[in-house]
Short mmCIF file of C-alpha atoms in Angstrom, two decimals:
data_model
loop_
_atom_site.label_atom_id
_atom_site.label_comp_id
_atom_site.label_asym_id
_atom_site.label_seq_id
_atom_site.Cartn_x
_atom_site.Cartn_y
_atom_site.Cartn_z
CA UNK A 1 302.26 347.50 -60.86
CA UNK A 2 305.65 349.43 -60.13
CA UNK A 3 303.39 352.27 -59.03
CA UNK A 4 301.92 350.25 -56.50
CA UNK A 5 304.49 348.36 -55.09
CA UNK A 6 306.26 352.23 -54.84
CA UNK A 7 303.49 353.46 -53.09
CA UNK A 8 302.69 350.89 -51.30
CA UNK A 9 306.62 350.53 -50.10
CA UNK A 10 306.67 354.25 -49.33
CA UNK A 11 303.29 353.74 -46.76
CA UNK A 12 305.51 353.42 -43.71
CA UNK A 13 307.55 356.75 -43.98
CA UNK A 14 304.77 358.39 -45.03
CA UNK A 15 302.47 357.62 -42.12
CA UNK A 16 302.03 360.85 -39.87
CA UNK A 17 303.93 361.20 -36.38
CA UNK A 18 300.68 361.65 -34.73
CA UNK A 19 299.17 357.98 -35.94
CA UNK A 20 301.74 357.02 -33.61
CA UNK A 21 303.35 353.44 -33.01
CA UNK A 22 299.61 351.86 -32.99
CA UNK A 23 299.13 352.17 -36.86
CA UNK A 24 303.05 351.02 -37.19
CA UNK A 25 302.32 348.43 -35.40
CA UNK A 26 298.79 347.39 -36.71
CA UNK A 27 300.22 347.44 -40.63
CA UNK A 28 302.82 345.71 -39.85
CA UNK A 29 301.32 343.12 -37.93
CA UNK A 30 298.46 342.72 -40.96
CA UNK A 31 301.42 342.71 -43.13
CA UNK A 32 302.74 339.16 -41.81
CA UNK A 33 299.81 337.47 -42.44
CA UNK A 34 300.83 337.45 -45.94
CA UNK A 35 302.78 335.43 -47.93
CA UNK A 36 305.82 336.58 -48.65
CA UNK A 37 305.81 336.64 -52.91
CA UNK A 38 302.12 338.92 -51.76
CA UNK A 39 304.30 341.24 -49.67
CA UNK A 40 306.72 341.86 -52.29
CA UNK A 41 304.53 341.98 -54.97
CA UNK A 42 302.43 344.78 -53.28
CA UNK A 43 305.31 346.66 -52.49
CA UNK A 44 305.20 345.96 -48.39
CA UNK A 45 308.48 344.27 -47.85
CA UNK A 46 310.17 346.63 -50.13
CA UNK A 47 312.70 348.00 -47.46
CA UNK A 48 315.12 350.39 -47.13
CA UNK A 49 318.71 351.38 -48.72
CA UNK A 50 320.89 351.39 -46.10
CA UNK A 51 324.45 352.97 -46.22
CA UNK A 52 327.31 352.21 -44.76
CA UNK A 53 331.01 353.39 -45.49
CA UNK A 54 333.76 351.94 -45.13
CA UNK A 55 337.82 352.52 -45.62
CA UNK A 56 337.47 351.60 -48.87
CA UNK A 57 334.42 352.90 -49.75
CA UNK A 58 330.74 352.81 -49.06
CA UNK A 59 328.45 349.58 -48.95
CA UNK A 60 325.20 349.73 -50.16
CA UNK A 61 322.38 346.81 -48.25
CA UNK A 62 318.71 346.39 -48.78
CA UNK A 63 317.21 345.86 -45.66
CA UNK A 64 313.72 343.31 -45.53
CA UNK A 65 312.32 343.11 -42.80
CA UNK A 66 315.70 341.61 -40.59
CA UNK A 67 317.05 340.24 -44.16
CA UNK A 68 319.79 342.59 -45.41
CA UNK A 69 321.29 341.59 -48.59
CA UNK A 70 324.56 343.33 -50.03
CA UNK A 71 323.77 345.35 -53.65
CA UNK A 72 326.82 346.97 -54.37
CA UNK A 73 329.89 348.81 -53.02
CA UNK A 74 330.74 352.20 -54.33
CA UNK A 75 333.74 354.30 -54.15
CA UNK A 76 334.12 356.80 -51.49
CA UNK A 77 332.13 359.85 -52.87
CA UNK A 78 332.88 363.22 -53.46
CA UNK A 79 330.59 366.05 -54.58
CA UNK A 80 330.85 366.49 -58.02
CA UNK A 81 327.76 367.56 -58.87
CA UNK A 82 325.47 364.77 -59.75
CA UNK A 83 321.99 365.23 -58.17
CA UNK A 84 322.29 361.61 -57.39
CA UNK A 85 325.12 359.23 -57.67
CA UNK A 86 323.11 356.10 -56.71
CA UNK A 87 320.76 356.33 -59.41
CA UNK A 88 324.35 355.29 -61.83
CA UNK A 89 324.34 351.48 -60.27
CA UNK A 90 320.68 351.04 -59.14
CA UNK A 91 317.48 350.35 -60.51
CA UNK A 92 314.64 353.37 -60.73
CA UNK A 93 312.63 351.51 -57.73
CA UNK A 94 315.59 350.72 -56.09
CA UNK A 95 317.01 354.26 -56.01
CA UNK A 96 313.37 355.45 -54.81
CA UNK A 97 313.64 353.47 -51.50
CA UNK A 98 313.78 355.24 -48.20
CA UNK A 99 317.66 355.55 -47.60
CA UNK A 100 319.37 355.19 -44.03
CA UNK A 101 322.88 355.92 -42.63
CA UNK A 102 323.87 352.58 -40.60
CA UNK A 103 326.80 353.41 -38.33
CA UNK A 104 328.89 350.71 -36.53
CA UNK A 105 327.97 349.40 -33.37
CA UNK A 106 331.33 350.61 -31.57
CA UNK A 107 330.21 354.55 -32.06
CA UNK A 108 326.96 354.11 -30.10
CA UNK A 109 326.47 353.96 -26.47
CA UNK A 110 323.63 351.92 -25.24
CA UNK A 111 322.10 352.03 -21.61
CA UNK A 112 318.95 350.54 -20.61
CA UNK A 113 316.22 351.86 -18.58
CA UNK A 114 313.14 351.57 -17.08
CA UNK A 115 310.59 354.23 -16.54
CA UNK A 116 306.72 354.42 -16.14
CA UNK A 117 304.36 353.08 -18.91
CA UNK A 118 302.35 356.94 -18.76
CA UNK A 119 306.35 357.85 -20.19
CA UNK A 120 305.55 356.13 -23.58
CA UNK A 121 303.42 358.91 -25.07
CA UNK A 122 306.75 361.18 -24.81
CA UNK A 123 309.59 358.82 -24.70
CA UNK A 124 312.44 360.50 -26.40
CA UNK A 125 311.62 363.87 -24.62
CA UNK A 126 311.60 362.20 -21.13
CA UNK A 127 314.61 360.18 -21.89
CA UNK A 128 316.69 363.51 -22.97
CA UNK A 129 316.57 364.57 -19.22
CA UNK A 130 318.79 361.51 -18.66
CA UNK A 131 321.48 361.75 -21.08
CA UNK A 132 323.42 363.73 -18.23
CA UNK A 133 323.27 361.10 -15.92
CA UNK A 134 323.11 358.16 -18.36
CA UNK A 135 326.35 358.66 -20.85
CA UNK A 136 329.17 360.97 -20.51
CA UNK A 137 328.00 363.19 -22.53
CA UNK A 138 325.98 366.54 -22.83
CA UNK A 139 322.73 366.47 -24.43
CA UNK A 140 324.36 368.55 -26.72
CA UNK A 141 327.20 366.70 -27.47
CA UNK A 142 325.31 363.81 -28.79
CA UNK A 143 322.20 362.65 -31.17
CA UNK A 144 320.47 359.87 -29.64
CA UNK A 145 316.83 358.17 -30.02
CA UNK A 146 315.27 355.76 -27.75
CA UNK A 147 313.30 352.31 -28.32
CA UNK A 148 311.32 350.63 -26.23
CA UNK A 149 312.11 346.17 -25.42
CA UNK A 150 309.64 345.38 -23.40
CA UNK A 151 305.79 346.94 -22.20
CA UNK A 152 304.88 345.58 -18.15
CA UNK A 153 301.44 346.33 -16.78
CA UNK A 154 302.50 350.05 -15.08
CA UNK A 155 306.19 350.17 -16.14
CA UNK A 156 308.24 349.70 -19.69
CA UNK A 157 311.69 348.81 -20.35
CA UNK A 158 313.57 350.97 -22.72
CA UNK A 159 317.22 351.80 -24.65
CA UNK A 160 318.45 355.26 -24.53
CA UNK A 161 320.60 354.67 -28.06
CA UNK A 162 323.78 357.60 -28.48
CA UNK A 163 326.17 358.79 -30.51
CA UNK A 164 328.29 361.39 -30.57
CA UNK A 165 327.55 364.26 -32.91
CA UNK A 166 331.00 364.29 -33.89
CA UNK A 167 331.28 360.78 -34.98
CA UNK A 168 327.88 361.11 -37.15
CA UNK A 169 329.17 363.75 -38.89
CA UNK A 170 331.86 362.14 -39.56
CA UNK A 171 329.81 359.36 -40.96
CA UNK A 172 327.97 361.71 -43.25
CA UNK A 173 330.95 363.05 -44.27
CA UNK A 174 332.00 359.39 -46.20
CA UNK A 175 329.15 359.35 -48.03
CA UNK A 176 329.24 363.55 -49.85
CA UNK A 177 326.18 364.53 -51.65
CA UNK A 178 324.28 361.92 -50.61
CA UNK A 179 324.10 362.79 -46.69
CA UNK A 180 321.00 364.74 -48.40
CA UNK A 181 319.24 362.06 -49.41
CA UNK A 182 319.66 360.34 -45.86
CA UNK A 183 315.82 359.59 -44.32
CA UNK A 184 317.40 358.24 -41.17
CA UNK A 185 320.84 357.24 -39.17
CA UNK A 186 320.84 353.88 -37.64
CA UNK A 187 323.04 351.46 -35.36
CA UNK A 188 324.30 348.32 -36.32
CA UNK A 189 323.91 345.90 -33.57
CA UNK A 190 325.93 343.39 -32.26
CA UNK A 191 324.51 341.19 -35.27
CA UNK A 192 324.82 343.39 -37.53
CA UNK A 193 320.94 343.91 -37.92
CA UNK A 194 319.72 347.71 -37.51
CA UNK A 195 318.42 348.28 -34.01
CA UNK A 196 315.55 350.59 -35.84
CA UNK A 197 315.90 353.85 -34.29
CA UNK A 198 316.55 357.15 -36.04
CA UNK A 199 319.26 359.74 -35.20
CA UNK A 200 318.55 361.96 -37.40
CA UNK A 201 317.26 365.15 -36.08
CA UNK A 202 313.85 366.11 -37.93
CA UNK A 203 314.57 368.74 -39.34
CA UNK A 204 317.70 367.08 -41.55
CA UNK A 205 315.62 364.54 -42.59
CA UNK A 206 314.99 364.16 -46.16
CA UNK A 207 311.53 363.11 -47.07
CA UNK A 208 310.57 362.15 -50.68
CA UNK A 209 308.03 364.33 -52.87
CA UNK A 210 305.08 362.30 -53.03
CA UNK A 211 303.56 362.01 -56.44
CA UNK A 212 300.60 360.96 -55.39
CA UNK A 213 299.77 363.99 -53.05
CA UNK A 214 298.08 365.86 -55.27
CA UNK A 215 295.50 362.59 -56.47
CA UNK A 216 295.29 361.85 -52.45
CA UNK A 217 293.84 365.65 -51.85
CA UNK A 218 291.61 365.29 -54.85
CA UNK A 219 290.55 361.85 -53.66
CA UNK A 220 289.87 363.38 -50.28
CA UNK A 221 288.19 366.29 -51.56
CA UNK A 222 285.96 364.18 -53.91
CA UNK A 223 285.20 361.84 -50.45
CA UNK A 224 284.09 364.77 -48.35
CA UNK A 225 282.01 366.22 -51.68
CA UNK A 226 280.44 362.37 -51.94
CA UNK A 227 279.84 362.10 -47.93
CA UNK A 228 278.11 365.41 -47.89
CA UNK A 229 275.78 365.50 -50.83
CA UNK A 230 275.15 361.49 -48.99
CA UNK A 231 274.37 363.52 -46.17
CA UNK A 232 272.14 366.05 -47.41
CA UNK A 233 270.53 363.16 -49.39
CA UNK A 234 269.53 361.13 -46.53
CA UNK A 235 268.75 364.62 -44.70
CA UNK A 236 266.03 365.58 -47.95
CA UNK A 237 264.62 362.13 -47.45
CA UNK A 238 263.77 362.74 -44.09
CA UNK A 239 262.62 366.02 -44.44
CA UNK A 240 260.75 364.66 -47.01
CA UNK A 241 259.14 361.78 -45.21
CA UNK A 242 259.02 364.02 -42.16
CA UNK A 243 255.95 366.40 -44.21
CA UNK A 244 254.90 363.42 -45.61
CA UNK A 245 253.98 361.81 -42.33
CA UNK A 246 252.76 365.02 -41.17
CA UNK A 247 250.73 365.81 -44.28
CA UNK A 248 249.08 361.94 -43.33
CA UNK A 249 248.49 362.16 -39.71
CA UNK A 250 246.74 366.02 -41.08
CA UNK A 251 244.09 364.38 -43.46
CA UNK A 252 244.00 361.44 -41.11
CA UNK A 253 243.46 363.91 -37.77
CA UNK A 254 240.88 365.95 -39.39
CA UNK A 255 237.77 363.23 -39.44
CA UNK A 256 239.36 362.20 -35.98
CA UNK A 257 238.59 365.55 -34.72
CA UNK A 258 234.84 365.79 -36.21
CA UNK A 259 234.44 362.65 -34.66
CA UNK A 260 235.31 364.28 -31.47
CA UNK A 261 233.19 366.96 -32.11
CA UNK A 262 230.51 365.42 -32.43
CA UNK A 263 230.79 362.87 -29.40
CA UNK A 264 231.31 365.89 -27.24
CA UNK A 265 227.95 367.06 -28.47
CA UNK A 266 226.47 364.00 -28.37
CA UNK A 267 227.64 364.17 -24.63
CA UNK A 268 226.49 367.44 -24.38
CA UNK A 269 222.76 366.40 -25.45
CA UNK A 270 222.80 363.48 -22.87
CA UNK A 271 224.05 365.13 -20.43
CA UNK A 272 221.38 368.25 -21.53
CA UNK A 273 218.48 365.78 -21.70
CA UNK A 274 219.40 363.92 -18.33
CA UNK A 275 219.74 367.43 -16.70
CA UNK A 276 215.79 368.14 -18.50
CA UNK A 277 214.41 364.35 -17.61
CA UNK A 278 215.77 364.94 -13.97
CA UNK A 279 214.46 368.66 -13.62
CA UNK A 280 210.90 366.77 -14.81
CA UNK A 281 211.26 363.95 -12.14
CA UNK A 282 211.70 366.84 -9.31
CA UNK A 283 208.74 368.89 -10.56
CA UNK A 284 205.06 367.14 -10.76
CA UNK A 285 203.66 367.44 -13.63
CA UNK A 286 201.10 370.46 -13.96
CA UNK A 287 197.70 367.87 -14.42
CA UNK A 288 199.48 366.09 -10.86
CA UNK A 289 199.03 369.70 -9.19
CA UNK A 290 195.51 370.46 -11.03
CA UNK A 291 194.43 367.43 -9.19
CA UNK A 292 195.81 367.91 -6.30
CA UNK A 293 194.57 371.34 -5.85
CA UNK A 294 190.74 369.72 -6.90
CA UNK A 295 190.87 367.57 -4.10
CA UNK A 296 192.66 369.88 -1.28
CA UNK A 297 190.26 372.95 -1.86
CA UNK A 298 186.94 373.54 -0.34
CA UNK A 299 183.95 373.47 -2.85
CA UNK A 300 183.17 377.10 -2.11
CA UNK A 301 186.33 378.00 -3.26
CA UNK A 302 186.80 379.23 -7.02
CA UNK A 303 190.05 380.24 -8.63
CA UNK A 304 190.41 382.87 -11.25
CA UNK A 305 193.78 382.66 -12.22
CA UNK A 306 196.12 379.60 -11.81
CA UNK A 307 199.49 380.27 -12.61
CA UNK A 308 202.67 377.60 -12.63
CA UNK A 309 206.05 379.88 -13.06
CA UNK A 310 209.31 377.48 -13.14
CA UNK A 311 209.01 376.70 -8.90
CA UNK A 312 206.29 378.64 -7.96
CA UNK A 313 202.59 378.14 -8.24
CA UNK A 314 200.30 381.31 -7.31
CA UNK A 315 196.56 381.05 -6.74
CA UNK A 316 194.13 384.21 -6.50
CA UNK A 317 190.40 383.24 -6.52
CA UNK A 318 187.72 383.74 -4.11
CA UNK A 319 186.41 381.57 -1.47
CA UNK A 320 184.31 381.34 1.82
CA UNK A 321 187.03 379.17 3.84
CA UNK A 322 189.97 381.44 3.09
CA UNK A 323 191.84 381.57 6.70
CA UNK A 324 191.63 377.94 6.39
CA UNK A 325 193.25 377.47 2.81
CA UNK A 326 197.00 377.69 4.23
CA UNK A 327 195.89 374.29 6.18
CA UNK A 328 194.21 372.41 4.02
CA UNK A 329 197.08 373.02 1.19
CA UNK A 330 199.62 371.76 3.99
CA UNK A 331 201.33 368.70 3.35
CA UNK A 332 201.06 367.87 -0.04
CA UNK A 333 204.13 366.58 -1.72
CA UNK A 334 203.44 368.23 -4.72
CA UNK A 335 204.64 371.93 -2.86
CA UNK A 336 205.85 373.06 0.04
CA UNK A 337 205.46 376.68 2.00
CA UNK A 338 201.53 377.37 0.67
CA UNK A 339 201.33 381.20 2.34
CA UNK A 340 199.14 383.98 1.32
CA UNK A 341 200.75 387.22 -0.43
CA UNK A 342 198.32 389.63 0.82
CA UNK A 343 195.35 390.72 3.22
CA UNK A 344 191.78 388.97 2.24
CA UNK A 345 189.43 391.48 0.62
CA UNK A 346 185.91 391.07 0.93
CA UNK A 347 184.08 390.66 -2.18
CA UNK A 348 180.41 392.44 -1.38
CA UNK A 349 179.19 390.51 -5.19
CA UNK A 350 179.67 386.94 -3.52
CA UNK A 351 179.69 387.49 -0.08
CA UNK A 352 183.37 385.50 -0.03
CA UNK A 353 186.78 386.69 0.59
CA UNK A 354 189.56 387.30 -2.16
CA UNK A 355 192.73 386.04 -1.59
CA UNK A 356 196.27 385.44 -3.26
CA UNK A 357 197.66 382.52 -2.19
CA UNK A 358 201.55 381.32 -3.22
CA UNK A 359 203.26 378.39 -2.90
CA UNK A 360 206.66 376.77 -4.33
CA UNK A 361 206.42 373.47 -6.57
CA UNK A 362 208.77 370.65 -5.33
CA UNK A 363 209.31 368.36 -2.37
CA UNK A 364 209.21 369.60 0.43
CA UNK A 365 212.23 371.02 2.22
CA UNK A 366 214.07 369.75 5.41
CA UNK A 367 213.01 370.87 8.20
CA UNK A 368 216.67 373.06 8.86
CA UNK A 369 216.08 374.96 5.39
CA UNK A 370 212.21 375.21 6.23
CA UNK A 371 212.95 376.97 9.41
CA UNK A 372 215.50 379.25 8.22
CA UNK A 373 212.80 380.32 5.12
CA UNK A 374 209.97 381.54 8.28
CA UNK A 375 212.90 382.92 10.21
CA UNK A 376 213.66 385.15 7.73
CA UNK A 377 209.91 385.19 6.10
CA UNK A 378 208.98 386.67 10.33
CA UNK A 379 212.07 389.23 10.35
CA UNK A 380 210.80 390.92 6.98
#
């Protein structure tokens, strides 16, 4: 349970600068919802050391929250070695606590300001152009941090917070080896209660090995591991069902498409047989034309060949009326255009003339495509 509350205590120092104030804020806010015997038992409200010397020595305050209760008073320190004199009159948790610098309110010099809300992503770095015209004092000359009081709708109040270099190290010079240890330097204010700001310059800060770095990289690793091989899990499933479904709608397309291949030739007999049974209803039959040709010709007319060829019926006989076939086989619907092929020949035998007579099976034509046929039948 130690190990929690530790780590649990530590949370807030160890959150990165890029999470920003947000996540600050958000834990912190969460954090207040609990009781308060939850928040110490999990290690939330554990706090900070906070040191501050004195003439007659240096005072040593746990800070909760905007409790701060007095622990001890030590001696002023010299460096004599010891890694860490603290750890002499504190507990093991206790001496593991962030630790903080808190310097009297009457070193600090404290001007308010207010800027544009788009200045709260950079803060500090916009307020260090101001130090020039806001204190006395060079940028140089001083450490300082700012905090913001209030957030408007397009504008922010803030408090440029600074101290003298000198003075700080003079500070840090009361307390010896354990200036080291410091996380942070902070200002009293006029209560008494840390303002919460940080003077410290980055790169002096001292920040606590982490025991649980190396478990929080193998935790990570092991979550990235599990998420992937999840991911490639639900990816083989897919896959999977993706040939599966594909595999289905193959057996299930392949009786779909002999089904179309065989209405489409279905269609293509219909259509086939309506073309035939259509062909039939334009042409008479070849009895209907038999007939026809009974009744048309004289009786001393005899045929020795009668020949029907798709659209075109050819007669060749012999007969005593033969000038005066082409008019009697005029008209008929059963042809159209009777006209003989060739000259008559006299056939001395019978004492009738021989003829070849052709004609084209079908209705007959309009008169526009009839006219154009003995145009062109005259120029040949």
């Amino acid at each position: 349970m130690n190990r929690l509350r530790d780590r649990l205590g530590r949370a807030g120092t160890l959150m990165p600068a890029g999470a920003g104030g947000f996540l600050a804020w958000w834990g912190t806010s969460l954090a207040t919802w609990l009781p308060e015997g939850w928040r110490r038992v999990l290690g939330l409200g554990a706090g900070r050391l906070l040191l501050q010397p004195g003439a007659d020595g240096v005072q040593l305050r746990l800070q909760q929250g905007a409790e701060l209760r007095d622990l001890a008073r030590l001696p002023a320190l010299a460096d004599d070695g010891m890694a860490d004199p603290l750890a002499r009159v504190l507990s093991a948790r206790a001496a593991e606590l962030p630790r903080a610098l808190l310097l009297p309110a009457a070193v600090a010099l404290r001007r308010e300001m207010t800027l544009p809300a788009a200045a709260a992503d950079r803060l500090r770095d916009v307020v260090g152009f101001e130090i020039d015209r806001q204190t006395p004092f060079t940028a140089d000359a001083v450490v300082y941090d700012v905090r913001v009081l209030r957030r408007r709708a397009a504008q922010l109040d803030a408090e440029l917070v600074a101290v003298p270099r000198q003075a700080m190290e003079a500070q840090l010079g009361q307390i010896g080896p354990l200036a080291g240890t410091l996380g942070g330097v902070d200002v009293a204010g006029a209560d008494g209660v840390p303002l919460g700001i940080n003077l410290l310059p980055p790169e002096r800060r001292h920040r606590r090995p982490d025991p649980w770095r190396v478990w929080n990289w193998g935790l990570a690793a092991f979550a990235v591991v599990g998420v992937a091989l999840a991911l490639w899990q639900v990816l083989d499933n897919r896959t999977q069902a993706a040939d599966a479904l594909e595999q289905r709608l193959e057996r299930d397309a392949a009786p779909a498409r002999r089904a179309a291949a065989q209405r489409q030739q279905l269609v293509s007999l219909i259509e086939g047989q309506a073309f035939l049974d259509n062909a039939r209803r334009a042409r008479p039959a070849a009895v209907e034309v038999i007939d026809e040709l009974a009744r048309r010709l004289p009786d001393g007319t005899y045929l020795e060949k009668l020949a029907i060829e798709e659209e075109r019926l050819t007669l060749i006989g012999l007969s005593n009326e033969a000038p005066a076939l082409i008019g009697r086989l005029q008209g008929s619907p059963l042809w159209r255009s009777p006209a003989l092929t060739g000259a008559l020949q006299p056939d001395p035998s019978s004492g009738r003339d021989r003829f070849t007579l052709s004609a084209e099976i079908g209705p007959k034509a309009p008169a526009g495509k009839e006219t154009a046929r003995g145009n062109a039948r005259t120029f040949h």
